[in-house]
Coordinates of C-alpha atoms and ligand atoms in Angstrom, one line a residue:
X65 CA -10.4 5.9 15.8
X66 CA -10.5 5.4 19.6
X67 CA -7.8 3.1 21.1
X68 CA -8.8 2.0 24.5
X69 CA -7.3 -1.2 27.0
X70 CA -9.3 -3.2 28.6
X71 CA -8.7 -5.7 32.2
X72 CA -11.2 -8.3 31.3
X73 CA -11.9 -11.9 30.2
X74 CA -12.7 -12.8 27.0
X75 CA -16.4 -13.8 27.5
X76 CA -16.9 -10.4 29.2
X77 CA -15.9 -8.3 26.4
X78 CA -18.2 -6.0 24.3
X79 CA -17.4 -5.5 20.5
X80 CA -18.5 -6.9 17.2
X81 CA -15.5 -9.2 16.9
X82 CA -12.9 -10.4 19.6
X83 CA -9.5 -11.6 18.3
X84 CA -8.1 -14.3 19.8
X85 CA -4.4 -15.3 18.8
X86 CA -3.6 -18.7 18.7
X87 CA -0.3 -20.5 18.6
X88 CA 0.6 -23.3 16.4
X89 CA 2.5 -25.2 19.1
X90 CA 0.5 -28.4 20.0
X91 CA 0.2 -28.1 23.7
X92 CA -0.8 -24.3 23.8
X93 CA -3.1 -24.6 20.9
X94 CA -4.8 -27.4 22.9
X95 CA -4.8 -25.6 26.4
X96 CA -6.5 -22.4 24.3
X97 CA -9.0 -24.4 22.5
X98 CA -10.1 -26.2 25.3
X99 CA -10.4 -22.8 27.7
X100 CA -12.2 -21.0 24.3
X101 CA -14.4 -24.3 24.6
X102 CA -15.3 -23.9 27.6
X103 CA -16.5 -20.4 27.4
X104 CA -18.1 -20.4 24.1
X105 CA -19.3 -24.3 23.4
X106 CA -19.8 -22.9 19.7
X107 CA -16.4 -22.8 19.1
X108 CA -16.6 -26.8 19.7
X109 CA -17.2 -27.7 16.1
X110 CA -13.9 -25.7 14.3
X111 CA -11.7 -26.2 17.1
X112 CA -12.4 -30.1 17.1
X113 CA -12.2 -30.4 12.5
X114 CA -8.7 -29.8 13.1
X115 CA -8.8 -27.3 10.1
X116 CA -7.3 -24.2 11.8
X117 CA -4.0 -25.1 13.4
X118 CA -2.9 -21.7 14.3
X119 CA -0.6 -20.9 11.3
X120 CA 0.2 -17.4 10.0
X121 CA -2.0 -15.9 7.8
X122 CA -4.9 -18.1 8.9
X123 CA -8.5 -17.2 10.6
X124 CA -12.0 -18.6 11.5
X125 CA -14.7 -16.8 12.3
X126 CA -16.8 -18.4 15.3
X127 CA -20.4 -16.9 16.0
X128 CA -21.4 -16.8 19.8
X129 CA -25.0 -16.0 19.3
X130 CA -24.3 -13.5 22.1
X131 CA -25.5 -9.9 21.2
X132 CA -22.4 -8.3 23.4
X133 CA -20.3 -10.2 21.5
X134 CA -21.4 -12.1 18.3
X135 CA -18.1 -13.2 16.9
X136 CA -14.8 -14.7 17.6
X137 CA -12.3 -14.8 15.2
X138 CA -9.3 -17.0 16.0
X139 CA -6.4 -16.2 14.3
X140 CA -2.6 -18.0 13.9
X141 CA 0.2 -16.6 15.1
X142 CA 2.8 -19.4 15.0
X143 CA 5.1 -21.0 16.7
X144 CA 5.8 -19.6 20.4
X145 CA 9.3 -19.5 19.7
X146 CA 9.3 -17.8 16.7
X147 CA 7.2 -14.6 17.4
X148 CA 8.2 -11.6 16.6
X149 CA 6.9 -7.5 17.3
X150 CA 6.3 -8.1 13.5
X151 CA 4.6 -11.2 13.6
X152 CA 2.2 -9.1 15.7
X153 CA 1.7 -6.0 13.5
X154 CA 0.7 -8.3 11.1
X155 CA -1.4 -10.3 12.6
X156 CA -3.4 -7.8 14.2
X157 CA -3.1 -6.1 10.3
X158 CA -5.1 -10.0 9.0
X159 CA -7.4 -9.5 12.2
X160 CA -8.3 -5.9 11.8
X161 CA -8.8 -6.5 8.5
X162 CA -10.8 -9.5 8.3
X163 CA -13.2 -8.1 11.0
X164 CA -13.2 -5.0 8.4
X165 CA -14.6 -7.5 5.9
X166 CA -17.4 -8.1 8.1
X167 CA -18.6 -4.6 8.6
X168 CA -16.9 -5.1 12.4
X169 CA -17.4 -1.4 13.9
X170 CA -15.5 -2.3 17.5
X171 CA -13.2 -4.9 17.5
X172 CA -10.7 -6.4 20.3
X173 CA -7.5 -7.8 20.3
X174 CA -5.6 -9.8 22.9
X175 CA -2.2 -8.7 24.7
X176 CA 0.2 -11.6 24.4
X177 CA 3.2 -12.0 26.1
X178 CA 6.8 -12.0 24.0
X179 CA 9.7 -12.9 26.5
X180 CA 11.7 -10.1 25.2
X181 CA 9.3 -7.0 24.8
X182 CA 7.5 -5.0 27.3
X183 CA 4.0 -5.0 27.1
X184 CA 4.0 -1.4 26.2
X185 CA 6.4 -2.8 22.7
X186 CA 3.7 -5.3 22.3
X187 CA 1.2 -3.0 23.0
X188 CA 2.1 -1.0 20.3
X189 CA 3.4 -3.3 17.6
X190 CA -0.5 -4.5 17.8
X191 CA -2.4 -1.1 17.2
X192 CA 0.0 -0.3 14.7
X193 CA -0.8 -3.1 12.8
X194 CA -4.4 -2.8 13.0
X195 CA -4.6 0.9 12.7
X196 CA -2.2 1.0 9.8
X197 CA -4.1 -1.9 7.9
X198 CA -7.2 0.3 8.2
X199 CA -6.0 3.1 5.7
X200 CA -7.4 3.4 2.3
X201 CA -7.0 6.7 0.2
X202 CA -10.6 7.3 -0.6
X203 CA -11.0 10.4 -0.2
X204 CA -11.8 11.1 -3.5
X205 CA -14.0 8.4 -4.3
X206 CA -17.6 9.9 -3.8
X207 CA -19.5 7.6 -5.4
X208 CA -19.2 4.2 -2.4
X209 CA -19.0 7.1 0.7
X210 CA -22.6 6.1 1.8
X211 CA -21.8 2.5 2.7
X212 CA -18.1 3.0 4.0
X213 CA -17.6 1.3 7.3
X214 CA -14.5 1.4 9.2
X215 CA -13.5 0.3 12.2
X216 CA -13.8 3.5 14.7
X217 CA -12.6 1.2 18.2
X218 CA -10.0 -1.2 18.8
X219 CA -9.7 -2.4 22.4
X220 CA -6.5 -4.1 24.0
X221 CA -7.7 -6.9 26.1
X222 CA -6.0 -9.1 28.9
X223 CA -6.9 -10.7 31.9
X224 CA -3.7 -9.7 33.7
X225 CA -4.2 -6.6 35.5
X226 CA -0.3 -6.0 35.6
X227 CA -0.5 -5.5 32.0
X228 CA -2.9 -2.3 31.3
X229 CA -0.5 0.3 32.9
X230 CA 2.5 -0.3 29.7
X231 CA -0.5 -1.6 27.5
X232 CA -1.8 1.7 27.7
X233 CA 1.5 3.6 27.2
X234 CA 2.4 1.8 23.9
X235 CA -1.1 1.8 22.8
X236 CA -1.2 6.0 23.3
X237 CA 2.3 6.1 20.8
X238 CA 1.4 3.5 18.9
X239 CA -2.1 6.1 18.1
X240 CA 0.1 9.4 17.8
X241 CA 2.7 7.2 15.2
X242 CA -0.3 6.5 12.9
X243 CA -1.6 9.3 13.0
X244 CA 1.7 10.1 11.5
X245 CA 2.1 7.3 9.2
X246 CA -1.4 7.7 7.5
X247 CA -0.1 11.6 7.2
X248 CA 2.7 11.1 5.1
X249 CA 0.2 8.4 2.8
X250 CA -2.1 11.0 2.4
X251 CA 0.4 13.6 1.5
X252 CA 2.4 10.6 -1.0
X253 CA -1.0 9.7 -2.3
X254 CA -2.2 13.6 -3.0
X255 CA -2.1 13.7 -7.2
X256 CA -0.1 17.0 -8.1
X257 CA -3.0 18.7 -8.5
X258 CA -3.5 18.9 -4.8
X259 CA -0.5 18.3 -3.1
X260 CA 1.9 21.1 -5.0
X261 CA 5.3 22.9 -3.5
X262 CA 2.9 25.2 -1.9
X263 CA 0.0 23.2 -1.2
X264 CA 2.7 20.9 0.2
X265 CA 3.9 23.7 2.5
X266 CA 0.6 24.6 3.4
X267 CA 0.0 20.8 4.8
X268 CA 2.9 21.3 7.1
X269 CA 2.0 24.9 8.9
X270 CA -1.5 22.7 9.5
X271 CA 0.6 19.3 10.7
X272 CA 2.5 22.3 12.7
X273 CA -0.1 23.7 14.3
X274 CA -1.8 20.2 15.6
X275 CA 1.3 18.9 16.8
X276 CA 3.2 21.6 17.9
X277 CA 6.3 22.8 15.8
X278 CA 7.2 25.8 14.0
X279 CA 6.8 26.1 9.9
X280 CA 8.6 28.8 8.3
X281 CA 8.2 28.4 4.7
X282 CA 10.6 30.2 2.5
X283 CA 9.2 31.6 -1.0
X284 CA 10.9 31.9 -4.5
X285 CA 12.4 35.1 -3.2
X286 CA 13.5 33.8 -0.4
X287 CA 14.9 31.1 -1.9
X288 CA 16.6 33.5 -4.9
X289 CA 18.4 35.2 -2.1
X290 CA 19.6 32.2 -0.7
X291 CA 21.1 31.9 -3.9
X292 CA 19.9 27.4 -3.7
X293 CA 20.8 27.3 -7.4
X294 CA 20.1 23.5 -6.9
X295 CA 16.1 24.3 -6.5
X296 CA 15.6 26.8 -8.8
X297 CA 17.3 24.8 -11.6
X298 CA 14.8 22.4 -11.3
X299 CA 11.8 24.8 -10.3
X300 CA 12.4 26.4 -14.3
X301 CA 9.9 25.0 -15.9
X302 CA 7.4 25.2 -13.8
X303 CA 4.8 27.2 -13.4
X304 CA 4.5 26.7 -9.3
X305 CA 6.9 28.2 -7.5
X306 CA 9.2 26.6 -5.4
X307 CA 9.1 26.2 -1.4
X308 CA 12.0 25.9 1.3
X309 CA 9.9 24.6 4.2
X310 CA 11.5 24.2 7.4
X311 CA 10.1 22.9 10.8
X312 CA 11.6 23.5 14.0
X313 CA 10.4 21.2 17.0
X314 CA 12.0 22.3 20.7
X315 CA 11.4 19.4 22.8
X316 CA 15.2 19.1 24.4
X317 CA 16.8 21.8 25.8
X318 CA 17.5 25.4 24.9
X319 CA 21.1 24.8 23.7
X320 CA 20.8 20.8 22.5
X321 CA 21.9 21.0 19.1
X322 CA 18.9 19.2 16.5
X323 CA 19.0 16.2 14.4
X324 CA 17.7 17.3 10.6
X325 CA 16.0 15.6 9.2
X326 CA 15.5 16.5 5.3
X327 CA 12.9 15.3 2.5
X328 CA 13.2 15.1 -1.1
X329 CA 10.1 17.2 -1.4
X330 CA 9.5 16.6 -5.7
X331 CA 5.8 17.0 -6.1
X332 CA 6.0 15.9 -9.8
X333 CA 8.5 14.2 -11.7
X334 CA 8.0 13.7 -15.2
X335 CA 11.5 13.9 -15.8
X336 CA 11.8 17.3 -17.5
X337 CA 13.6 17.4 -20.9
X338 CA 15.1 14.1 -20.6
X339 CA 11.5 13.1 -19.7
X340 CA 10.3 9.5 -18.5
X341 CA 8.5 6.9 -20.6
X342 CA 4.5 7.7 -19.9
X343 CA 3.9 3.9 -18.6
X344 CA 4.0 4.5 -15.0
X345 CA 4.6 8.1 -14.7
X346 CA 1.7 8.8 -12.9
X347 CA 3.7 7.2 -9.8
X348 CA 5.9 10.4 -9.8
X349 CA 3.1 12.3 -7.9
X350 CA 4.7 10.3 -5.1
X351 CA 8.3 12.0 -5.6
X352 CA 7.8 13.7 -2.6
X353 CA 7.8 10.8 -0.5
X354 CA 10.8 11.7 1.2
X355 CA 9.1 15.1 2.2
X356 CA 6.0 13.3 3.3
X357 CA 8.0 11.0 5.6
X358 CA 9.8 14.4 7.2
X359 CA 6.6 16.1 7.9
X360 CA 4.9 13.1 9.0
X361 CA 7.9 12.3 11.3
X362 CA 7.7 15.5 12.6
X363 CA 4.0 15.8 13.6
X364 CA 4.5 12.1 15.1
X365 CA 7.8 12.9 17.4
X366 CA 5.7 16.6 18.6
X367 CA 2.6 14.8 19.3
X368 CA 4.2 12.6 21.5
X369 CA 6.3 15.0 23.0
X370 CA 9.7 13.4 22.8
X371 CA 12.7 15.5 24.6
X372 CA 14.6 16.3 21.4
X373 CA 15.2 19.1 19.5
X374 CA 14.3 17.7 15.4
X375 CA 14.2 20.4 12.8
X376 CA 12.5 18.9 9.3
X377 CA 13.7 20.4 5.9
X378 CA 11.7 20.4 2.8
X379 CA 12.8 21.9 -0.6
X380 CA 9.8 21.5 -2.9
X381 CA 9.3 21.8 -6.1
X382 CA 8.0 20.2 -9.5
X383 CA 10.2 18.7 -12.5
X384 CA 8.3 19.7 -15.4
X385 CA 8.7 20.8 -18.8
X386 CA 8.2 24.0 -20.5
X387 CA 10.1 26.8 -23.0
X388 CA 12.1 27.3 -19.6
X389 CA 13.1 24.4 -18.3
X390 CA 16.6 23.5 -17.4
X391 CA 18.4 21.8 -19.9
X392 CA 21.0 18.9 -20.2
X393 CA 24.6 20.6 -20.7
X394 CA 23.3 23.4 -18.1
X395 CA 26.2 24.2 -15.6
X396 CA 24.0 25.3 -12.5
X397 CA 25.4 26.9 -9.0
X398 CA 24.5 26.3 -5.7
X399 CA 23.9 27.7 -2.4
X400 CA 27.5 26.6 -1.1
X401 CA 29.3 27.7 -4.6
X402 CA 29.8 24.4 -5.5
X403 CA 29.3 23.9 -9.8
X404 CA 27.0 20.9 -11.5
X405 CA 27.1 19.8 -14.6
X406 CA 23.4 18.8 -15.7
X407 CA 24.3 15.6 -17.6
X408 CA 20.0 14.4 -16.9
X409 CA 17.6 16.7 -16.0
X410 CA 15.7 13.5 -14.5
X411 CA 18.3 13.2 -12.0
X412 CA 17.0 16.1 -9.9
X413 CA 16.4 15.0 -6.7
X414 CA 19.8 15.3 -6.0
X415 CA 20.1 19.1 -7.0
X416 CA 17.5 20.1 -4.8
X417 CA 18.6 18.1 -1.3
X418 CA 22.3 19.6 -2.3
X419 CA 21.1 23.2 -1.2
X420 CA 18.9 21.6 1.7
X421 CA 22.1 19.9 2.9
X422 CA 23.8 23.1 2.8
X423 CA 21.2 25.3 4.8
X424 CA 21.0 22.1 7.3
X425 CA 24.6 23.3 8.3
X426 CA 23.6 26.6 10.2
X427 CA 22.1 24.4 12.4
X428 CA 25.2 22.9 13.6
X429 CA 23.0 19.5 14.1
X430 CA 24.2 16.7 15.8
X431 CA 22.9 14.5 12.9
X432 CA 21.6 15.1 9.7
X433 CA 19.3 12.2 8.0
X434 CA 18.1 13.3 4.2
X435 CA 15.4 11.1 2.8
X436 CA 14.3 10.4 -0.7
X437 CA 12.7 8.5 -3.7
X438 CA 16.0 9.1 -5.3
X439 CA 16.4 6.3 -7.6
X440 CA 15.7 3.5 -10.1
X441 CA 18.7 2.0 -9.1
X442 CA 17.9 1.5 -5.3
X443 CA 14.8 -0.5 -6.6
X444 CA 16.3 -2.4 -8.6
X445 CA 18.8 -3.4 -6.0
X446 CA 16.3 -4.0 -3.3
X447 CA 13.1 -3.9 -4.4
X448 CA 10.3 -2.4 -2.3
X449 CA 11.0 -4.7 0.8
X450 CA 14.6 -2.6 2.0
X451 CA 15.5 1.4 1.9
X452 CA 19.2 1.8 0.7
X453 CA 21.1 3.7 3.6
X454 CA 24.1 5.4 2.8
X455 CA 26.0 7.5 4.8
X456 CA 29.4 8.9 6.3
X457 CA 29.0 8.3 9.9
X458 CA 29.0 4.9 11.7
X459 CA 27.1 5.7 15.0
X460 CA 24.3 7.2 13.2
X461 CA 24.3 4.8 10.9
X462 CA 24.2 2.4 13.6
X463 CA 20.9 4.1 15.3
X464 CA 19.3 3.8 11.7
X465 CA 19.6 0.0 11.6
X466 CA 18.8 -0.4 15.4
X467 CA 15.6 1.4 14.6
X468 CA 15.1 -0.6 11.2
X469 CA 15.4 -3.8 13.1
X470 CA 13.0 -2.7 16.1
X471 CA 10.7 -1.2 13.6
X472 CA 11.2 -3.7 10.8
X473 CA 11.0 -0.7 8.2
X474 CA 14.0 -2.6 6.5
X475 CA 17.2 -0.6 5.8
X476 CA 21.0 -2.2 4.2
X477 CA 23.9 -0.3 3.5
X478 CA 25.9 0.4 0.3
X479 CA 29.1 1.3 0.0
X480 CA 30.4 4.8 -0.7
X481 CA 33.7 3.9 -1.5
X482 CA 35.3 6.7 -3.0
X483 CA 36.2 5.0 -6.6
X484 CA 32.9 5.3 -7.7
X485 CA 33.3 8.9 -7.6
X486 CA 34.8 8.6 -11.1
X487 CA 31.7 8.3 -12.4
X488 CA 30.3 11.7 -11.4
X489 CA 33.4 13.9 -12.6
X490 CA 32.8 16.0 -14.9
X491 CA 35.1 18.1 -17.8
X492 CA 33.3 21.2 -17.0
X493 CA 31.8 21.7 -13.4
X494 CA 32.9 20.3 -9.7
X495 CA 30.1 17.3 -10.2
X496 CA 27.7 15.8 -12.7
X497 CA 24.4 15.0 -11.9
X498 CA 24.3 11.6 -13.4
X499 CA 27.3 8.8 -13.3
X500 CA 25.1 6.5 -15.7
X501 CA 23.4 2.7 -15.5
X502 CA 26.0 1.1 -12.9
X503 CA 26.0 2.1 -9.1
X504 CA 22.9 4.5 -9.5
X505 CA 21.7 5.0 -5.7
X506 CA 25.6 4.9 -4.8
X507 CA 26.4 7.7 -7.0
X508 CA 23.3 9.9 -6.3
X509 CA 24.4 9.6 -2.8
X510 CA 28.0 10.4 -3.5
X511 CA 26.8 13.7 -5.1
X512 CA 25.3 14.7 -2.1
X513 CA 28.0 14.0 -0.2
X514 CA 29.9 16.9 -1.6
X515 CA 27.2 19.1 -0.5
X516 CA 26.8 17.9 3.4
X517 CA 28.6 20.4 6.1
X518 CA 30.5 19.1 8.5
X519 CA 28.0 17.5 10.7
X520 CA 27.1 13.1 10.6
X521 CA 25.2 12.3 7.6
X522 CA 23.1 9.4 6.4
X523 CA 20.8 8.9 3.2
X524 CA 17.7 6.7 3.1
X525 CA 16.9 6.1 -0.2
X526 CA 13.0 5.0 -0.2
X527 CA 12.4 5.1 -4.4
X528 CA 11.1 1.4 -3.8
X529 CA 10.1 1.3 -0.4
X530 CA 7.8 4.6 -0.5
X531 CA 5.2 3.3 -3.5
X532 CA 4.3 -0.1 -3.5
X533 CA 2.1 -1.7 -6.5
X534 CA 0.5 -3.9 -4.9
X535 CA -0.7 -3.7 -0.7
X536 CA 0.6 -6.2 1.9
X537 CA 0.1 -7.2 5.6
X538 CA -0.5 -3.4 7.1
X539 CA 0.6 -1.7 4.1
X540 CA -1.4 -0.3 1.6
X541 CA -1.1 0.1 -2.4
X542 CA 0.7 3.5 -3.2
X543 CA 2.5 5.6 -0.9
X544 CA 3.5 3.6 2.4
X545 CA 4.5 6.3 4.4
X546 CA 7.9 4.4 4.8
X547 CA 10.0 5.5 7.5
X548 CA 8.1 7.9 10.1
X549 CA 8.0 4.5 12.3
X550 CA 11.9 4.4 12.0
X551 CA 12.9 7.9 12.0
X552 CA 10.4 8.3 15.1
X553 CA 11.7 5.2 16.7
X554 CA 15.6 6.3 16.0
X555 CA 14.2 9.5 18.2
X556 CA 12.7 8.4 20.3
X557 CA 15.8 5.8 21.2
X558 CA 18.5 8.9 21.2
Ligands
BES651 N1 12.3 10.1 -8.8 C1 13.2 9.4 -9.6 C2 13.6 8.0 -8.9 C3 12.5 7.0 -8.9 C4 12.4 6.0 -9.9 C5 11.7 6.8 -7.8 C6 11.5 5.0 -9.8 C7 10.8 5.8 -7.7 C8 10.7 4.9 -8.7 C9 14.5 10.2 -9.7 O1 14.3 11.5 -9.8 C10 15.1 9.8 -11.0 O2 14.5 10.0 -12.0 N2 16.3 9.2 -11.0 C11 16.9 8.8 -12.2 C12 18.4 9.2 -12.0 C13 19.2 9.0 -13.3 C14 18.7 9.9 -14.4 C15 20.6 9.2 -13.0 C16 16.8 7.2 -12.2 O3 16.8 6.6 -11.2 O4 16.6 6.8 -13.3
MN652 MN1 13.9 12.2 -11.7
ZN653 ZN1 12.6 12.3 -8.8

């Protein structure tokens, strides 16, 4: 996709369709239509019906006759006073992908102005709506390939000259962030039998290499001598070994300790013995969302060069079945010592971030943010609209839902009050891996707890947010690729 800017008026412009956004107030809608009149007199005919009005969500196509330019497509934005960076994403999202419908190779969009943003915020809040409505996982599909059209140039337009210097800027990020994004969907969307713990591991040295961080992927040995009984319990039954990636990006300085930030990388998640219903379990190739979202993250805040030091952990594995899988009753041991009881083998998730949150600790980090599809609970409790955040520090938990609210990649707290720990005791071991129906996301994140070193700590809990059924404004069906706009932005912001 090329991203350009572009100092021009409207009539001047070259692509297949121009955007233009309208607002629903009365006296700017009348002052655009009448200067859209002017310069195209086939826009007389809509304009004058009355039947766009410049809501959200709404769109006419106008055709110019002009070969530079052949169509127009007005689209609502709302009231003035109500407009938001989001607003924009998805408006440029219902531009981008009605001019899709039309075959629209080139397409242009218009640089408003928002009283409280920069235009490199606004900027960027537009091409990432229009780049991230654009994705589709087809890749696979080899039967329509001949007639796929996409759209391969979207140019920022304005008449203000003042504008193309941040316009540029926020355009550039918003490119490198997408690129990021549409990583972690392609990694989330993968089926297991192409994104594995190793395959997964191989996706990162190549996400690496392009960006510019270090991958170090730890093998089963490795990992063995690390003694991250938490990975390996889970890795039992299968057949793939398991990975320990971890990324190292140097952008601050030499001796700036890192935020980590680590995935739930689960590749497969049938459950294991205590196995899932089969309706719907094909949605566990997406288990390693959290993973995704880390490496995806990473490549984004490289690329763009932010002065940070990040390192990214990933433990990877599948939870399958076989003769040697792990069993309920198991008392497993992990990298710090501690002792689990395995009360549901399909509570794993939380066994393999334990041993990650304990090798995040020789980092000394300044933060550490684990993310993960961690459970039914969270998406029961807020659907696939909000990521649960959990966590034991209130200034990092404070840059999460700054970032959430700039980015609106939606985050609320729950409580980790320290009563609901009762629930997780167990008879046998420190812990159990399952505290039962009530308080699911609060308890999963209360086991990890136990395992974080002495550093801040937040969870994201993503189970509904990463792998949505159905696709909306700039979000596609299946994996979302939740969160790389947040964690990115929280960097970004440090
Ligand atoms: N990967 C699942 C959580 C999940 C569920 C993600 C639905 C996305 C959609 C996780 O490993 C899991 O199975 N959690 C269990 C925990 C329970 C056994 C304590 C759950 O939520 O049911
Ligand atoms: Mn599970
Ligand atoms: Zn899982």
């Amino acid at each position: 996709m090329k991203i350009q800017t572009s100092h021009t008026k409207l009539s001047a412009l070259k692509a297949d369709v121009a955007v233009v956004f309208f607002y629903e107030d009365e006296e700017a809608f009348t002052t655009q239509k009448q200067a859209i009149i002017a310069e195209f007199t086939s826009a007389e005919a809509v304009l004058s019906s009355g039947d766009f009005k410049g809501k959200r969500k709404t769109g006419t196509f106008i055709y110019t006759g002009s070969k530079a330019l052949p169509r127009l497509l007005l689209v609502g934005i709302g009231k003035h006073a109500d407009l938001t960076l989001e607003h924009l994403r998805r408006a440029a999202a219902y531009s981008a992908k009605n001019a899709a419908s039309v075959k629209a190779e080139s397409i242009a969009l218009p640089i408003v102005s928002l009283s409280e943003s920069s235009t490199s915020d606004i900027a960027q809040a537009t091409i990432e709506g229009a780049i991230l409505s654009q994705y589709k996982f087809d890749k696979y599909l080899t039967e329509s390939k001949t007639e796929k059209k996409r759209i391969e140039k979207i140019t920022l337009y304005t008449e203000d000259k003042t504008l193309i210097a941040g316009a540029k800027a926020g355009a550039e990020f918003a490119h490198i962030l997408c690129e990021g994004v549409n990583l972690t969907r392609d990694l989330a969307n993968a089926p297991n039998n192409e994104i594995y713990p190793e395959t997964l591991a191989k996706r990162a040295e190549a996400a690496g290499k392009e960006a510019g961080f270090d991958v170090n992927v730890l093998n089963k040995k490795k990992i063995e001598s690390l003694k991250m009984g938490g990975l390996l319990a889970v890795n039992q039954g299968s057949v793939r070994p398991p990975v320990f990636i971890v990324m190292e990006y140097n952008g601050g300085k030499k001796h700036d300790k890192p935020v980590v930030l680590v995935g739930k990388g689960v590749t497969f998640d049938t459950g294991g013995i205590s196995i899932k219903p089969g309706a719907g379990m094909d949605q566990m190739k997406m288990d390693m969302h959290g993973s995704a979202s880390v490496i995806g993250a990473m490549y984004a805040i490289a690329k763009a060069k932010l002065p940070m030091n990040v390192v990214g952990l990933v433990p990877s594995t599948e939870n399958v079945i076989s003769g040697n899988a792990y069993l309920p009753g198991d008392i497993i041991t992990f990298m710090n010592g501690k002792t689990a009881e395995i009360d549901n083998t399909d509570a794993e998730g939380r066994l393999i971030l334990a041993d990650a949150l304990t090798y995040a600790d020789k980092y000394k980090p300044q933060a550490v943010v684990d993310l993960a599809t961690l459970t039914g609970a969270c998406v029961v409790a807020l659907g696939n609209v909000t990521s649960g955040m959990m966590g034991t520090d209130d200034a990092l938990k404070a840059r999460l839902k700054a970032a959430s609210i700039r980015t609106s990649e939606y985050v609320c707290e729950l409580p980790l009050y320290e009563e609901y720990e009762d629930l997780i005791k167990s008879d046998v071991a420190d812990v159990k891996n399952s505290g039962g129906r009530g308080a699911g996301a609060i308890t999963a994140a209360l086991f990890l707890k136990k395992f974080i070193g002495d550093y801040p700590w937040a969870h994201l809990d993503i189970a509904g947010t990463g792998m949505a059924s159905k696709e909306t404004d700039y979000n596609p069906k299946g994996g979302t690729g939740v969160a790389v706009r947040l964690l990115v932005d929280m960097i970004r912001n440090w």
